Amino acid sequence: MSEAFGNDYVVLTDEDGNEVEFQHIDTVEVDGQTYMAFIPAELAVDEEAEVVILKVVEENGEEILATVEDDDEADKIFDIVMERVEDMYEDEE
């Protein structure tokens, strides 16, 4: 986590080795597995967000974020996150 930006921001490294800053928007637990959803940190308010879904896995005794390889699994988590985000905005109105 990037402490300079607060707990909602994290710098992730993509498959090409590029570092990209993301904002954490939600964490959900489904079937005993924890997933985290992120959007690009430099997203303009009027831009469509690319939501990145990663799952928390344990590797060598340490928790890391891993890509969700299964498209059905990723779609399921995406739908849950988007429903929760929509509910959050409806509650604010």
mmCIF file of C-alpha atoms in Angstrom:
data_model
loop_
_atom_site.group_PDB
_atom_site.id
_atom_site.type_symbol
_atom_site.label_atom_id
_atom_site.label_comp_id
_atom_site.label_asym_id
_atom_site.label_seq_id
_atom_site.Cartn_x
_atom_site.Cartn_y
_atom_site.Cartn_z
ATOM 1 C CA MET A 1 0.000 0.000 0.000
ATOM 2 C CA SER A 2 1.125 3.500 -0.733
ATOM 3 C CA GLU A 3 0.955 5.269 2.626
ATOM 4 C CA ALA A 4 1.731 8.631 0.995
ATOM 5 C CA PHE A 5 -1.730 8.600 -0.580
ATOM 6 C CA GLY A 6 -3.661 7.071 2.319
ATOM 7 C CA ASN A 7 -5.099 3.613 2.719
ATOM 8 C CA ASP A 8 -7.424 3.809 -0.298
ATOM 9 C CA TYR A 9 -4.587 3.917 -2.837
ATOM 10 C CA VAL A 10 -2.200 1.207 -3.942
ATOM 11 C CA VAL A 11 0.449 0.921 -6.649
ATOM 12 C CA LEU A 12 0.087 -2.294 -8.632
ATOM 13 C CA THR A 13 2.504 -3.723 -11.156
ATOM 14 C CA ASP A 14 0.942 -4.997 -14.384
ATOM 15 C CA GLU A 15 2.098 -8.019 -16.388
ATOM 16 C CA ASP A 16 4.498 -5.773 -18.356
ATOM 17 C CA GLY A 17 6.196 -4.486 -15.194
ATOM 18 C CA ASN A 18 4.541 -1.046 -15.337
ATOM 19 C CA GLU A 19 3.496 0.495 -12.025
ATOM 20 C CA VAL A 20 -0.012 1.956 -12.005
ATOM 21 C CA GLU A 21 -1.738 3.661 -9.092
ATOM 22 C CA PHE A 22 -5.251 2.461 -8.258
ATOM 23 C CA GLN A 23 -7.916 3.466 -5.786
ATOM 24 C CA HIS A 24 -9.475 0.673 -3.716
ATOM 25 C CA ILE A 25 -13.276 0.895 -4.011
ATOM 26 C CA ASP A 26 -14.525 -2.267 -2.293
ATOM 27 C CA THR A 27 -13.638 -5.575 -0.684
ATOM 28 C CA VAL A 28 -16.048 -8.510 -0.827
ATOM 29 C CA GLU A 29 -15.918 -12.046 0.496
ATOM 30 C CA VAL A 30 -17.567 -14.749 -1.603
ATOM 31 C CA ASP A 31 -17.440 -18.461 -0.832
ATOM 32 C CA GLY A 32 -14.633 -17.938 1.696
ATOM 33 C CA GLN A 33 -12.452 -16.045 -0.793
ATOM 34 C CA THR A 34 -11.623 -12.326 -0.395
ATOM 35 C CA TYR A 35 -11.680 -10.088 -3.466
ATOM 36 C CA MET A 36 -10.679 -6.446 -3.823
ATOM 37 C CA ALA A 37 -11.905 -4.013 -6.484
ATOM 38 C CA PHE A 38 -9.848 -1.095 -7.790
ATOM 39 C CA ILE A 39 -10.206 1.736 -10.323
ATOM 40 C CA PRO A 40 -7.375 3.827 -11.834
ATOM 41 C CA ALA A 41 -6.450 6.605 -9.388
ATOM 42 C CA GLU A 42 -6.206 9.288 -12.069
ATOM 43 C CA LEU A 43 -9.693 8.668 -13.386
ATOM 44 C CA ALA A 44 -11.623 11.817 -14.321
ATOM 45 C CA VAL A 45 -15.085 12.094 -12.804
ATOM 46 C CA ASP A 46 -16.830 11.821 -16.184
ATOM 47 C CA GLU A 47 -14.762 8.867 -17.469
ATOM 48 C CA GLU A 48 -15.966 5.277 -17.432
ATOM 49 C CA ALA A 49 -14.036 3.311 -14.875
ATOM 50 C CA GLU A 50 -12.084 0.196 -15.679
ATOM 51 C CA VAL A 51 -12.667 -1.931 -12.600
ATOM 52 C CA VAL A 52 -9.860 -4.306 -11.707
ATOM 53 C CA ILE A 53 -10.850 -7.313 -9.589
ATOM 54 C CA LEU A 54 -8.071 -9.108 -7.699
ATOM 55 C CA LYS A 55 -8.274 -11.869 -5.139
ATOM 56 C CA VAL A 56 -6.295 -12.202 -1.940
ATOM 57 C CA VAL A 57 -4.259 -15.409 -1.940
ATOM 58 C CA GLU A 58 -1.609 -16.737 0.408
ATOM 59 C CA GLU A 59 1.811 -17.391 -1.065
ATOM 60 C CA ASN A 60 4.735 -18.466 1.117
ATOM 61 C CA GLY A 61 2.781 -17.435 4.219
ATOM 62 C CA GLU A 62 2.153 -13.930 2.899
ATOM 63 C CA GLU A 63 -1.085 -12.472 1.498
ATOM 64 C CA ILE A 64 -0.764 -11.149 -2.050
ATOM 65 C CA LEU A 65 -3.177 -9.863 -4.682
ATOM 66 C CA ALA A 66 -3.611 -12.172 -7.672
ATOM 67 C CA THR A 67 -5.400 -11.865 -10.989
ATOM 68 C CA VAL A 68 -8.730 -13.656 -11.243
ATOM 69 C CA GLU A 69 -8.087 -16.012 -14.172
ATOM 70 C CA ASP A 70 -11.612 -17.454 -14.473
ATOM 71 C CA ASP A 71 -13.870 -15.093 -16.473
ATOM 72 C CA ASP A 72 -17.064 -16.384 -14.829
ATOM 73 C CA GLU A 73 -15.566 -15.847 -11.378
ATOM 74 C CA ALA A 74 -14.400 -12.312 -12.307
ATOM 75 C CA ASP A 75 -17.816 -11.448 -13.790
ATOM 76 C CA LYS A 76 -19.594 -12.691 -10.667
ATOM 77 C CA ILE A 77 -17.425 -10.555 -8.374
ATOM 78 C CA PHE A 78 -17.705 -7.553 -10.712
ATOM 79 C CA ASP A 79 -21.514 -7.782 -10.589
ATOM 80 C CA ILE A 80 -21.482 -7.940 -6.776
ATOM 81 C CA VAL A 81 -19.122 -4.948 -6.507
ATOM 82 C CA MET A 82 -21.150 -2.859 -8.976
ATOM 83 C CA GLU A 83 -24.386 -3.632 -7.142
ATOM 84 C CA ARG A 84 -22.803 -2.570 -3.852
ATOM 85 C CA VAL A 85 -21.434 0.648 -5.403
ATOM 86 C CA GLU A 86 -24.836 1.484 -6.896
ATOM 87 C CA ASP A 87 -26.521 0.845 -3.533
ATOM 88 C CA MET A 88 -23.977 3.144 -1.856
ATOM 89 C CA TYR A 89 -24.782 6.014 -4.258
ATOM 90 C CA GLU A 90 -28.539 5.471 -3.906
ATOM 91 C CA ASP A 91 -28.223 5.706 -0.119
ATOM 92 C CA GLU A 92 -26.488 9.102 -0.471
ATOM 93 C CA GLU A 93 -29.373 10.639 -2.446
#
